[in-house]
Amino acid sequence: MSEYTSILVEKIEQVALSRLNRPKAYNALNKELLAELMGALASFDADDSIGAIVITGSDKVFAAGADISEMAGKSAVEMCDLDNISIFDKIMTISKPIVAAVSGFCLGGGSELAMSCDMIVASESAVFGQPEINLGVIPGAGGTQRLTRAVGKALAMEMVLNDRRITAQEALQAGLVNRVYPLDSYFDEALKLAGEISVRAPLALAACKKMVNLAYEKSLKKGLAEERQAFYDLFDSEDQDEGMQAFLEKRKPEWKGK
Ligand code: DAK
């Protein structure tokens, strides 16, 4: 796990932690960092001893966006060739639950990264924003789409058109984050939340995550049909037998992920 230079990784019981670690550049997301992060997430996803993932930065900055020095001077074709977005999109292929533990600046691509996670636990000092308008561009990795779905049109418009930055409390009220804690406890609380999730039935967790995300993609009718199929499919799993038997025998289930 020491092959990374722009992130730090660690395993804490059944939770894998990935910490963005370019402090001098405020964790700006360059190609190397994104590739390392997505590679680490893929390896966590393939590891049966890991049940959930936490992505974090430092107390001061989660990430101040994509790396402007990497993008400056590029043409449209060169930006496509840089291919950061296809690296970024790999996060959508991760089946395990991902919690973002966010503190300080969470801007541009940083906010888009946090929104690509399944839940966000924030410190009171977290600030969310999409300042791309100041650079003459627009958000390109979900900052107009996921943000609008999360906070609604009114606030999203202010954020993308006029660089309105919102505090953690505002983000909580708007539905962008799950929980807000003081600076000295947000990270432990994020780990605790991920820890609780990490020991739950793996196949059902993956199906839950997939189905909730599907609610953004499909009509209600199609979503309900897929949900029902996924529900039936789990009746072919050992974990469904175990979960229901354990309930009837008044004992704790032992999940196998099968
Ligand atoms: N990129 C590169 N370096 C950055 C950076 C960034 N986004 N943000 C900060 N830094 C660097 C600064 O250059 C500075 O480096 P030195 O000068 O010390 O070498 C260091 O981090 C500290 O920054 P400041 O001196 O500015 O610190 P302050 O506390 O005064 O201000 C700040 C902190 C976060 C408010 C400020 O640094 C800031 O405004 N940063 C830029 C925020 C921003 O505009 N973010 C949006 C970036 S655009 C894509 C899809 C999406 C995207 C890209 C591609 N595809 C479709 C391929 C996403 C785009 C973006 O995110």
PDB file of C-alpha atoms and ligand atoms in Angstrom:
ATOM      1  CA  MET A   1       0.000   0.000   0.000  1.00  0.00           C
ATOM      2  CA  SER A   2       3.058   2.306  -0.015  1.00  0.00           C
ATOM      3  CA  GLU A   3       3.149   2.767  -3.787  1.00  0.00           C
ATOM      4  CA  TYR A   4       1.116   5.989  -3.572  1.00  0.00           C
ATOM      5  CA  THR A   5       2.573   9.478  -3.491  1.00  0.00           C
ATOM      6  CA  SER A   6      -0.510  11.733  -3.542  1.00  0.00           C
ATOM      7  CA  ILE A   7      -2.744   9.784  -1.185  1.00  0.00           C
ATOM      8  CA  LEU A   8      -2.269   7.885   2.064  1.00  0.00           C
ATOM      9  CA  VAL A   9      -4.126   4.647   2.624  1.00  0.00           C
ATOM     10  CA  GLU A  10      -4.815   2.742   5.797  1.00  0.00           C
ATOM     11  CA  LYS A  11      -7.090  -0.025   6.975  1.00  0.00           C
ATOM     12  CA  ILE A  12      -8.942   0.362  10.266  1.00  0.00           C
ATOM     13  CA  GLU A  13     -10.721  -2.874  11.084  1.00  0.00           C
ATOM     14  CA  GLN A  14     -13.100  -3.361   8.144  1.00  0.00           C
ATOM     15  CA  VAL A  15     -12.870   0.223   6.905  1.00  0.00           C
ATOM     16  CA  ALA A  16     -10.368   1.331   4.255  1.00  0.00           C
ATOM     17  CA  LEU A  17      -9.266   4.931   4.515  1.00  0.00           C
ATOM     18  CA  SER A  18      -7.910   7.014   1.671  1.00  0.00           C
ATOM     19  CA  ARG A  19      -6.531  10.446   2.575  1.00  0.00           C
ATOM     20  CA  LEU A  20      -5.858  13.018  -0.161  1.00  0.00           C
ATOM     21  CA  ASN A  21      -2.332  14.195   0.492  1.00  0.00           C
ATOM     22  CA  ARG A  22      -1.075  17.106  -1.593  1.00  0.00           C
ATOM     23  CA  PRO A  23      -1.081  19.674   1.217  1.00  0.00           C
ATOM     24  CA  LYS A  24       1.015  22.285  -0.609  1.00  0.00           C
ATOM     25  CA  ALA A  25      -1.503  22.359  -3.473  1.00  0.00           C
ATOM     26  CA  TYR A  26      -4.536  22.211  -1.168  1.00  0.00           C
ATOM     27  CA  ASN A  27      -5.140  18.651  -2.339  1.00  0.00           C
ATOM     28  CA  ALA A  28      -5.796  19.861  -5.889  1.00  0.00           C
ATOM     29  CA  LEU A  29      -6.933  16.873  -7.910  1.00  0.00           C
ATOM     30  CA  ASN A  30      -4.351  16.244 -10.608  1.00  0.00           C
ATOM     31  CA  LYS A  31      -4.143  13.229 -12.869  1.00  0.00           C
ATOM     32  CA  GLU A  32      -1.740  11.384 -10.585  1.00  0.00           C
ATOM     33  CA  LEU A  33      -3.855  11.877  -7.467  1.00  0.00           C
ATOM     34  CA  LEU A  34      -7.054  10.865  -9.241  1.00  0.00           C
ATOM     35  CA  ALA A  35      -5.406   7.770 -10.736  1.00  0.00           C
ATOM     36  CA  GLU A  36      -4.020   6.756  -7.349  1.00  0.00           C
ATOM     37  CA  LEU A  37      -7.337   7.367  -5.622  1.00  0.00           C
ATOM     38  CA  MET A  38      -9.360   5.386  -8.151  1.00  0.00           C
ATOM     39  CA  GLY A  39      -6.760   2.599  -8.117  1.00  0.00           C
ATOM     40  CA  ALA A  40      -6.945   2.425  -4.330  1.00  0.00           C
ATOM     41  CA  LEU A  41     -10.754   2.394  -4.392  1.00  0.00           C
ATOM     42  CA  ALA A  42     -10.739  -0.461  -6.921  1.00  0.00           C
ATOM     43  CA  SER A  43      -8.348  -2.473  -4.740  1.00  0.00           C
ATOM     44  CA  PHE A  44     -10.524  -1.847  -1.660  1.00  0.00           C
ATOM     45  CA  ASP A  45     -13.553  -2.973  -3.627  1.00  0.00           C
ATOM     46  CA  ALA A  46     -11.831  -6.253  -4.500  1.00  0.00           C
ATOM     47  CA  ASP A  47     -10.774  -6.937  -0.901  1.00  0.00           C
ATOM     48  CA  ASP A  48     -13.319  -9.096   0.968  1.00  0.00           C
ATOM     49  CA  SER A  49     -11.957  -7.978   4.328  1.00  0.00           C
ATOM     50  CA  ILE A  50     -13.096  -4.404   3.637  1.00  0.00           C
ATOM     51  CA  GLY A  51     -16.742  -3.460   4.110  1.00  0.00           C
ATOM     52  CA  ALA A  52     -16.756   0.317   3.646  1.00  0.00           C
ATOM     53  CA  ILE A  53     -14.480   3.137   2.539  1.00  0.00           C
ATOM     54  CA  VAL A  54     -13.722   6.624   3.870  1.00  0.00           C
ATOM     55  CA  ILE A  55     -12.219   9.363   1.697  1.00  0.00           C
ATOM     56  CA  THR A  56     -10.869  12.387   3.518  1.00  0.00           C
ATOM     57  CA  GLY A  57      -8.411  15.274   3.218  1.00  0.00           C
ATOM     58  CA  SER A  58      -6.976  17.362   6.027  1.00  0.00           C
ATOM     59  CA  ASP A  59      -8.806  19.449   8.621  1.00  0.00           C
ATOM     60  CA  LYS A  60      -7.969  22.534   6.542  1.00  0.00           C
ATOM     61  CA  VAL A  61      -8.866  21.308   3.090  1.00  0.00           C
ATOM     62  CA  PHE A  62     -10.729  18.358   1.645  1.00  0.00           C
ATOM     63  CA  ALA A  63      -9.783  19.441  -1.897  1.00  0.00           C
ATOM     64  CA  ALA A  64      -9.672  22.883  -3.529  1.00  0.00           C
ATOM     65  CA  GLY A  65     -10.733  21.460  -6.884  1.00  0.00           C
ATOM     66  CA  ALA A  66      -9.081  20.100  -9.957  1.00  0.00           C
ATOM     67  CA  ASP A  67      -5.473  21.200 -10.379  1.00  0.00           C
ATOM     68  CA  ILE A  68      -5.643  24.535 -12.192  1.00  0.00           C
ATOM     69  CA  SER A  69      -1.948  24.426 -13.127  1.00  0.00           C
ATOM     70  CA  GLU A  70      -2.569  21.136 -14.963  1.00  0.00           C
ATOM     71  CA  MET A  71      -5.530  22.576 -16.914  1.00  0.00           C
ATOM     72  CA  ALA A  72      -4.258  26.093 -17.675  1.00  0.00           C
ATOM     73  CA  GLY A  73      -3.383  26.632 -21.352  1.00  0.00           C
ATOM     74  CA  LYS A  74      -5.013  23.404 -22.532  1.00  0.00           C
ATOM     75  CA  SER A  75      -7.301  23.219 -25.557  1.00  0.00           C
ATOM     76  CA  ALA A  76     -10.563  21.260 -25.534  1.00  0.00           C
ATOM     77  CA  VAL A  77      -8.871  18.344 -27.272  1.00  0.00           C
ATOM     78  CA  GLU A  78      -5.976  18.402 -24.827  1.00  0.00           C
ATOM     79  CA  MET A  79      -8.417  18.408 -21.905  1.00  0.00           C
ATOM     80  CA  CYS A  80     -10.112  15.341 -23.394  1.00  0.00           C
ATOM     81  CA  ASP A  81      -6.706  13.710 -23.828  1.00  0.00           C
ATOM     82  CA  LEU A  82      -5.875  14.425 -20.190  1.00  0.00           C
ATOM     83  CA  ASP A  83      -8.768  12.050 -19.562  1.00  0.00           C
ATOM     84  CA  ASN A  84      -9.241  13.025 -15.930  1.00  0.00           C
ATOM     85  CA  ILE A  85     -12.980  12.682 -16.187  1.00  0.00           C
ATOM     86  CA  SER A  86     -12.902   9.012 -17.151  1.00  0.00           C
ATOM     87  CA  ILE A  87     -10.565   8.415 -14.206  1.00  0.00           C
ATOM     88  CA  PHE A  88     -12.938  10.413 -12.005  1.00  0.00           C
ATOM     89  CA  ASP A  89     -15.956   8.424 -13.212  1.00  0.00           C
ATOM     90  CA  LYS A  90     -14.399   5.163 -11.985  1.00  0.00           C
ATOM     91  CA  ILE A  91     -15.764   6.063  -8.551  1.00  0.00           C
ATOM     92  CA  MET A  92     -19.203   5.140  -9.932  1.00  0.00           C
ATOM     93  CA  THR A  93     -18.041   1.540 -10.382  1.00  0.00           C
ATOM     94  CA  ILE A  94     -17.211   1.021  -6.703  1.00  0.00           C
ATOM     95  CA  SER A  95     -19.804  -1.262  -5.103  1.00  0.00           C
ATOM     96  CA  LYS A  96     -18.864  -0.675  -1.464  1.00  0.00           C
ATOM     97  CA  PRO A  97     -20.304   2.263   0.481  1.00  0.00           C
ATOM     98  CA  ILE A  98     -18.064   5.344   0.487  1.00  0.00           C
ATOM     99  CA  VAL A  99     -18.221   8.041   3.169  1.00  0.00           C
ATOM    100  CA  ALA A 100     -16.545  11.412   2.514  1.00  0.00           C
ATOM    101  CA  ALA A 101     -15.166  13.014   5.685  1.00  0.00           C
ATOM    102  CA  VAL A 102     -14.976  16.677   4.699  1.00  0.00           C
ATOM    103  CA  SER A 103     -13.373  19.616   6.476  1.00  0.00           C
ATOM    104  CA  GLY A 104     -12.267  23.049   5.273  1.00  0.00           C
ATOM    105  CA  PHE A 105     -12.306  23.916   1.579  1.00  0.00           C
ATOM    106  CA  CYS A 106     -14.385  21.545  -0.522  1.00  0.00           C
ATOM    107  CA  LEU A 107     -14.471  23.346  -3.849  1.00  0.00           C
ATOM    108  CA  GLY A 108     -14.959  22.601  -7.529  1.00  0.00           C
ATOM    109  CA  GLY A 109     -13.795  19.080  -8.324  1.00  0.00           C
ATOM    110  CA  GLY A 110     -13.341  18.555  -4.570  1.00  0.00           C
ATOM    111  CA  SER A 111     -17.020  19.099  -3.983  1.00  0.00           C
ATOM    112  CA  GLU A 112     -17.796  16.956  -7.021  1.00  0.00           C
ATOM    113  CA  LEU A 113     -15.667  14.182  -5.544  1.00  0.00           C
ATOM    114  CA  ALA A 114     -17.479  14.437  -2.202  1.00  0.00           C
ATOM    115  CA  MET A 115     -20.838  14.354  -3.996  1.00  0.00           C
ATOM    116  CA  SER A 116     -19.767  11.206  -5.848  1.00  0.00           C
ATOM    117  CA  CYS A 117     -19.427   9.454  -2.500  1.00  0.00           C
ATOM    118  CA  ASP A 118     -22.482   7.886  -0.876  1.00  0.00           C
ATOM    119  CA  MET A 119     -22.553   9.998   2.256  1.00  0.00           C
ATOM    120  CA  ILE A 120     -20.832  13.135   3.492  1.00  0.00           C
ATOM    121  CA  VAL A 121     -19.849  13.751   7.107  1.00  0.00           C
ATOM    122  CA  ALA A 122     -18.603  17.327   7.503  1.00  0.00           C
ATOM    123  CA  SER A 123     -16.786  19.357  10.105  1.00  0.00           C
ATOM    124  CA  GLU A 124     -18.301  22.661  11.192  1.00  0.00           C
ATOM    125  CA  SER A 125     -15.573  24.429   9.222  1.00  0.00           C
ATOM    126  CA  ALA A 126     -16.332  22.775   5.889  1.00  0.00           C
ATOM    127  CA  VAL A 127     -17.142  25.120   3.008  1.00  0.00           C
ATOM    128  CA  PHE A 128     -18.736  23.792  -0.175  1.00  0.00           C
ATOM    129  CA  GLY A 129     -18.661  25.659  -3.460  1.00  0.00           C
ATOM    130  CA  GLN A 130     -18.391  25.491  -7.242  1.00  0.00           C
ATOM    131  CA  PRO A 131     -16.112  28.421  -8.095  1.00  0.00           C
ATOM    132  CA  GLU A 132     -15.409  27.332 -11.688  1.00  0.00           C
ATOM    133  CA  ILE A 133     -17.226  30.448 -12.987  1.00  0.00           C
ATOM    134  CA  ASN A 134     -14.249  32.489 -11.721  1.00  0.00           C
ATOM    135  CA  LEU A 135     -12.017  30.550 -14.139  1.00  0.00           C
ATOM    136  CA  GLY A 136     -14.295  31.041 -17.141  1.00  0.00           C
ATOM    137  CA  VAL A 137     -15.542  27.447 -17.115  1.00  0.00           C
ATOM    138  CA  ILE A 138     -18.339  25.413 -15.577  1.00  0.00           C
ATOM    139  CA  PRO A 139     -18.307  22.430 -13.228  1.00  0.00           C
ATOM    140  CA  GLY A 140     -17.522  19.363 -15.318  1.00  0.00           C
ATOM    141  CA  ALA A 141     -17.814  16.394 -12.967  1.00  0.00           C
ATOM    142  CA  GLY A 142     -21.269  16.662 -11.451  1.00  0.00           C
ATOM    143  CA  GLY A 143     -21.331  20.189 -10.049  1.00  0.00           C
ATOM    144  CA  THR A 144     -24.341  21.182 -12.107  1.00  0.00           C
ATOM    145  CA  GLN A 145     -26.063  17.779 -12.014  1.00  0.00           C
ATOM    146  CA  ARG A 146     -25.463  16.092  -8.651  1.00  0.00           C
ATOM    147  CA  LEU A 147     -25.475  19.418  -6.826  1.00  0.00           C
ATOM    148  CA  THR A 148     -28.844  20.414  -8.310  1.00  0.00           C
ATOM    149  CA  ARG A 149     -30.348  17.051  -7.428  1.00  0.00           C
ATOM    150  CA  ALA A 150     -29.040  17.392  -3.871  1.00  0.00           C
ATOM    151  CA  VAL A 151     -29.793  21.030  -3.023  1.00  0.00           C
ATOM    152  CA  GLY A 152     -32.389  22.066  -5.622  1.00  0.00           C
ATOM    153  CA  LYS A 153     -32.310  24.596  -8.424  1.00  0.00           C
ATOM    154  CA  ALA A 154     -32.422  27.802  -6.394  1.00  0.00           C
ATOM    155  CA  LEU A 155     -29.293  27.193  -4.345  1.00  0.00           C
ATOM    156  CA  ALA A 156     -27.462  25.353  -7.154  1.00  0.00           C
ATOM    157  CA  MET A 157     -27.934  28.336  -9.456  1.00  0.00           C
ATOM    158  CA  GLU A 158     -26.469  30.709  -6.878  1.00  0.00           C
ATOM    159  CA  MET A 159     -23.545  28.391  -6.293  1.00  0.00           C
ATOM    160  CA  VAL A 160     -22.593  27.857  -9.936  1.00  0.00           C
ATOM    161  CA  LEU A 161     -23.529  31.280 -11.343  1.00  0.00           C
ATOM    162  CA  ASN A 162     -22.224  33.429  -8.537  1.00  0.00           C
ATOM    163  CA  ASP A 163     -19.701  31.336  -6.580  1.00  0.00           C
ATOM    164  CA  ARG A 164     -21.973  31.230  -3.537  1.00  0.00           C
ATOM    165  CA  ARG A 165     -20.119  29.123  -0.965  1.00  0.00           C
ATOM    166  CA  ILE A 166     -22.122  27.370   1.700  1.00  0.00           C
ATOM    167  CA  THR A 167     -21.185  26.391   5.211  1.00  0.00           C
ATOM    168  CA  ALA A 168     -21.499  22.897   6.590  1.00  0.00           C
ATOM    169  CA  GLN A 169     -24.706  23.870   8.417  1.00  0.00           C
ATOM    170  CA  GLU A 170     -26.200  25.277   5.215  1.00  0.00           C
ATOM    171  CA  ALA A 171     -25.137  22.129   3.374  1.00  0.00           C
ATOM    172  CA  LEU A 172     -26.853  20.046   6.046  1.00  0.00           C
ATOM    173  CA  GLN A 173     -30.077  22.045   5.757  1.00  0.00           C
ATOM    174  CA  ALA A 174     -29.935  21.822   1.967  1.00  0.00           C
ATOM    175  CA  GLY A 175     -29.498  18.035   2.014  1.00  0.00           C
ATOM    176  CA  LEU A 176     -25.955  17.964   0.638  1.00  0.00           C
ATOM    177  CA  VAL A 177     -24.371  16.411   3.718  1.00  0.00           C
ATOM    178  CA  ASN A 178     -25.530  13.766   6.151  1.00  0.00           C
ATOM    179  CA  ARG A 179     -24.069  15.039   9.398  1.00  0.00           C
ATOM    180  CA  VAL A 180     -22.028  17.919  10.814  1.00  0.00           C
ATOM    181  CA  TYR A 181     -19.710  17.636  13.821  1.00  0.00           C
ATOM    182  CA  PRO A 182     -17.120  19.850  15.527  1.00  0.00           C
ATOM    183  CA  LEU A 183     -13.657  19.856  13.985  1.00  0.00           C
ATOM    184  CA  ASP A 184     -12.193  17.596  16.646  1.00  0.00           C
ATOM    185  CA  SER A 185     -14.724  14.810  16.126  1.00  0.00           C
ATOM    186  CA  TYR A 186     -15.950  14.828  12.502  1.00  0.00           C
ATOM    187  CA  PHE A 187     -13.297  12.371  11.318  1.00  0.00           C
ATOM    188  CA  ASP A 188     -13.914   9.887  14.149  1.00  0.00           C
ATOM    189  CA  GLU A 189     -17.647  10.161  13.532  1.00  0.00           C
ATOM    190  CA  ALA A 190     -17.147   9.465   9.816  1.00  0.00           C
ATOM    191  CA  LEU A 191     -15.018   6.430  10.669  1.00  0.00           C
ATOM    192  CA  LYS A 192     -17.631   5.274  13.167  1.00  0.00           C
ATOM    193  CA  LEU A 193     -20.409   5.562  10.603  1.00  0.00           C
ATOM    194  CA  ALA A 194     -18.355   3.683   8.011  1.00  0.00           C
ATOM    195  CA  GLY A 195     -17.434   1.107  10.677  1.00  0.00           C
ATOM    196  CA  GLU A 196     -21.083   0.433  11.509  1.00  0.00           C
ATOM    197  CA  ILE A 197     -21.894  -0.016   7.829  1.00  0.00           C
ATOM    198  CA  SER A 198     -18.777  -2.107   7.122  1.00  0.00           C
ATOM    199  CA  VAL A 199     -19.977  -5.091   9.170  1.00  0.00           C
ATOM    200  CA  ARG A 200     -23.375  -5.323   7.512  1.00  0.00           C
ATOM    201  CA  ALA A 201     -24.383  -7.908   4.874  1.00  0.00           C
ATOM    202  CA  PRO A 202     -22.071  -7.179   1.910  1.00  0.00           C
ATOM    203  CA  LEU A 203     -24.305  -8.244  -0.973  1.00  0.00           C
ATOM    204  CA  ALA A 204     -27.274  -6.354   0.441  1.00  0.00           C
ATOM    205  CA  LEU A 205     -25.110  -3.265   1.008  1.00  0.00           C
ATOM    206  CA  ALA A 206     -23.974  -3.288  -2.606  1.00  0.00           C
ATOM    207  CA  ALA A 207     -27.555  -3.743  -3.800  1.00  0.00           C
ATOM    208  CA  CYS A 208     -28.813  -0.907  -1.559  1.00  0.00           C
ATOM    209  CA  LYS A 209     -26.149   1.455  -2.888  1.00  0.00           C
ATOM    210  CA  LYS A 210     -26.847   0.517  -6.480  1.00  0.00           C
ATOM    211  CA  MET A 211     -30.594   0.924  -6.103  1.00  0.00           C
ATOM    212  CA  VAL A 212     -30.459   4.311  -4.341  1.00  0.00           C
ATOM    213  CA  ASN A 213     -28.141   5.623  -7.053  1.00  0.00           C
ATOM    214  CA  LEU A 214     -30.506   4.198  -9.667  1.00  0.00           C
ATOM    215  CA  ALA A 215     -33.251   6.461  -8.306  1.00  0.00           C
ATOM    216  CA  TYR A 216     -31.401   9.337  -9.996  1.00  0.00           C
ATOM    217  CA  GLU A 217     -31.243   7.561 -13.331  1.00  0.00           C
ATOM    218  CA  LYS A 218     -34.587   5.883 -13.975  1.00  0.00           C
ATOM    219  CA  SER A 219     -38.297   6.521 -13.929  1.00  0.00           C
ATOM    220  CA  LEU A 220     -40.015   5.414 -10.707  1.00  0.00           C
ATOM    221  CA  LYS A 221     -41.635   2.516 -12.556  1.00  0.00           C
ATOM    222  CA  LYS A 222     -38.325   1.192 -13.906  1.00  0.00           C
ATOM    223  CA  GLY A 223     -36.558   1.830 -10.623  1.00  0.00           C
ATOM    224  CA  LEU A 224     -39.217  -0.094  -8.692  1.00  0.00           C
ATOM    225  CA  ALA A 225     -38.962  -3.006 -11.135  1.00  0.00           C
ATOM    226  CA  GLU A 226     -35.174  -3.183 -10.718  1.00  0.00           C
ATOM    227  CA  GLU A 227     -35.481  -2.878  -6.950  1.00  0.00           C
ATOM    228  CA  ARG A 228     -37.905  -5.781  -6.862  1.00  0.00           C
ATOM    229  CA  GLN A 229     -35.611  -7.946  -8.986  1.00  0.00           C
ATOM    230  CA  ALA A 230     -32.623  -7.123  -6.762  1.00  0.00           C
ATOM    231  CA  PHE A 231     -34.734  -8.011  -3.718  1.00  0.00           C
ATOM    232  CA  TYR A 232     -35.664 -11.397  -5.189  1.00  0.00           C
ATOM    233  CA  ASP A 233     -32.060 -12.051  -6.279  1.00  0.00           C
ATOM    234  CA  LEU A 234     -30.870 -11.779  -2.696  1.00  0.00           C
ATOM    235  CA  PHE A 235     -33.057 -14.779  -1.821  1.00  0.00           C
ATOM    236  CA  ASP A 236     -30.471 -16.885  -3.648  1.00  0.00           C
ATOM    237  CA  SER A 237     -27.781 -15.709  -1.239  1.00  0.00           C
ATOM    238  CA  GLU A 238     -26.446 -17.466   1.857  1.00  0.00           C
ATOM    239  CA  ASP A 239     -26.637 -14.153   3.690  1.00  0.00           C
ATOM    240  CA  GLN A 240     -30.401 -13.988   3.260  1.00  0.00           C
ATOM    241  CA  ASP A 241     -30.735 -17.496   4.776  1.00  0.00           C
ATOM    242  CA  GLU A 242     -28.395 -16.527   7.570  1.00  0.00           C
ATOM    243  CA  GLY A 243     -30.044 -13.159   8.275  1.00  0.00           C
ATOM    244  CA  MET A 244     -33.520 -14.570   8.572  1.00  0.00           C
ATOM    245  CA  GLN A 245     -32.444 -17.704  10.500  1.00  0.00           C
ATOM    246  CA  ALA A 246     -30.440 -15.573  12.914  1.00  0.00           C
ATOM    247  CA  PHE A 247     -33.478 -13.395  13.562  1.00  0.00           C
ATOM    248  CA  LEU A 248     -35.638 -16.437  14.247  1.00  0.00           C
ATOM    249  CA  GLU A 249     -32.970 -18.002  16.502  1.00  0.00           C
ATOM    250  CA  LYS A 250     -32.467 -14.666  18.302  1.00  0.00           C
ATOM    251  CA  ARG A 251     -28.745 -14.509  17.551  1.00  0.00           C
ATOM    252  CA  LYS A 252     -26.419 -12.211  15.645  1.00  0.00           C
ATOM    253  CA  PRO A 253     -26.016 -13.093  11.951  1.00  0.00           C
ATOM    254  CA  GLU A 254     -22.638 -14.024  10.548  1.00  0.00           C
ATOM    255  CA  TRP A 255     -22.362 -12.596   7.071  1.00  0.00           C
ATOM    256  CA  LYS A 256     -20.365 -14.362   4.367  1.00  0.00           C
ATOM    257  CA  GLY A 257     -20.918 -12.018   1.432  1.00  0.00           C
ATOM    258  CA  LYS A 258     -22.280 -14.981  -0.518  1.00  0.00           C
TER     259      LYS A 258
HETATM  260  N1  DAK B   1      -5.292  23.980  -8.282  1.00  0.00           N
HETATM  261  C1  DAK B   1      -3.956  24.148  -8.123  1.00  0.00           C
HETATM  262  N2  DAK B   1      -3.399  24.734  -7.043  1.00  0.00           N
HETATM  263  C2  DAK B   1      -4.230  25.165  -6.076  1.00  0.00           C
HETATM  264  C3  DAK B   1      -5.622  25.027  -6.174  1.00  0.00           C
HETATM  265  C4  DAK B   1      -6.163  24.394  -7.339  1.00  0.00           C
HETATM  266  N3  DAK B   1      -7.472  24.173  -7.521  1.00  0.00           N
HETATM  267  N4  DAK B   1      -6.183  25.566  -5.057  1.00  0.00           N
HETATM  268  C5  DAK B   1      -5.164  25.999  -4.314  1.00  0.00           C
HETATM  269  N5  DAK B   1      -3.984  25.770  -4.911  1.00  0.00           N
HETATM  270  C6  DAK B   1      -2.653  26.108  -4.432  1.00  0.00           C
HETATM  271  C7  DAK B   1      -2.348  27.566  -4.602  1.00  0.00           C
HETATM  272  O1  DAK B   1      -1.885  27.837  -5.895  1.00  0.00           O
HETATM  273  C8  DAK B   1      -1.279  27.769  -3.552  1.00  0.00           C
HETATM  274  O2  DAK B   1      -0.064  27.277  -4.026  1.00  0.00           O
HETATM  275  P1  DAK B   1       1.325  28.125  -3.828  1.00  0.00           P
HETATM  276  O3  DAK B   1       1.090  29.461  -4.437  1.00  0.00           O
HETATM  277  O4  DAK B   1       1.488  28.172  -2.331  1.00  0.00           O
HETATM  278  O5  DAK B   1       2.343  27.293  -4.537  1.00  0.00           O
HETATM  279  C9  DAK B   1      -1.734  26.852  -2.429  1.00  0.00           C
HETATM  280  O6  DAK B   1      -2.591  25.887  -3.031  1.00  0.00           O
HETATM  281  C10 DAK B   1      -2.535  27.563  -1.356  1.00  0.00           C
HETATM  282  O7  DAK B   1      -3.532  28.335  -1.986  1.00  0.00           O
HETATM  283  P2  DAK B   1      -3.779  29.876  -1.615  1.00  0.00           P
HETATM  284  O8  DAK B   1      -2.497  30.579  -1.368  1.00  0.00           O
HETATM  285  O9  DAK B   1      -4.680  30.423  -2.667  1.00  0.00           O
HETATM  286  O10 DAK B   1      -4.558  29.711  -0.226  1.00  0.00           O
HETATM  287  P3  DAK B   1      -5.729  30.609   0.394  1.00  0.00           P
HETATM  288  O11 DAK B   1      -5.949  30.061   1.755  1.00  0.00           O
HETATM  289  O12 DAK B   1      -5.431  32.070   0.216  1.00  0.00           O
HETATM  290  O13 DAK B   1      -7.015  30.307  -0.520  1.00  0.00           O
HETATM  291  C11 DAK B   1      -8.555  28.822  -1.714  1.00  0.00           C
HETATM  292  C12 DAK B   1      -7.533  29.003  -0.533  1.00  0.00           C
HETATM  293  C13 DAK B   1      -8.969  27.393  -1.754  1.00  0.00           C
HETATM  294  C14 DAK B   1      -9.779  29.725  -1.468  1.00  0.00           C
HETATM  295  C15 DAK B   1      -7.852  29.307  -3.031  1.00  0.00           C
HETATM  296  O14 DAK B   1      -6.597  28.594  -3.155  1.00  0.00           O
HETATM  297  C16 DAK B   1      -8.657  29.018  -4.251  1.00  0.00           C
HETATM  298  O15 DAK B   1      -9.551  29.803  -4.591  1.00  0.00           O
HETATM  299  N6  DAK B   1      -8.328  27.947  -4.972  1.00  0.00           N
HETATM  300  C17 DAK B   1      -8.955  27.608  -6.225  1.00  0.00           C
HETATM  301  C18 DAK B   1     -10.343  27.090  -6.012  1.00  0.00           C
HETATM  302  C19 DAK B   1     -11.004  26.763  -7.330  1.00  0.00           C
HETATM  303  O16 DAK B   1     -11.146  27.641  -8.219  1.00  0.00           O
HETATM  304  N7  DAK B   1     -11.411  25.490  -7.506  1.00  0.00           N
HETATM  305  C20 DAK B   1     -12.010  25.052  -8.741  1.00  0.00           C
HETATM  306  C21 DAK B   1     -10.929  24.547  -9.668  1.00  0.00           C
HETATM  307  S1  DAK B   1     -11.610  24.066 -11.252  1.00  0.00           S
HETATM  308  C22 DAK B   1     -13.061  17.960 -15.384  1.00  0.00           C
HETATM  309  C23 DAK B   1     -14.126  18.022 -14.550  1.00  0.00           C
HETATM  310  C24 DAK B   1     -14.080  18.821 -13.409  1.00  0.00           C
HETATM  311  C25 DAK B   1     -12.985  19.590 -13.200  1.00  0.00           C
HETATM  312  C26 DAK B   1     -11.927  19.508 -14.036  1.00  0.00           C
HETATM  313  C27 DAK B   1     -11.960  18.678 -15.107  1.00  0.00           C
HETATM  314  N8  DAK B   1     -13.107  17.176 -16.586  1.00  0.00           N
HETATM  315  C28 DAK B   1     -14.347  17.132 -17.327  1.00  0.00           C
HETATM  316  C29 DAK B   1     -11.901  16.621 -17.153  1.00  0.00           C
HETATM  317  C30 DAK B   1     -12.967  20.486 -12.042  1.00  0.00           C
HETATM  318  C31 DAK B   1     -12.515  21.743 -12.165  1.00  0.00           C
HETATM  319  C32 DAK B   1     -12.195  22.491 -10.957  1.00  0.00           C
HETATM  320  O17 DAK B   1     -12.296  22.043  -9.863  1.00  0.00           O
END
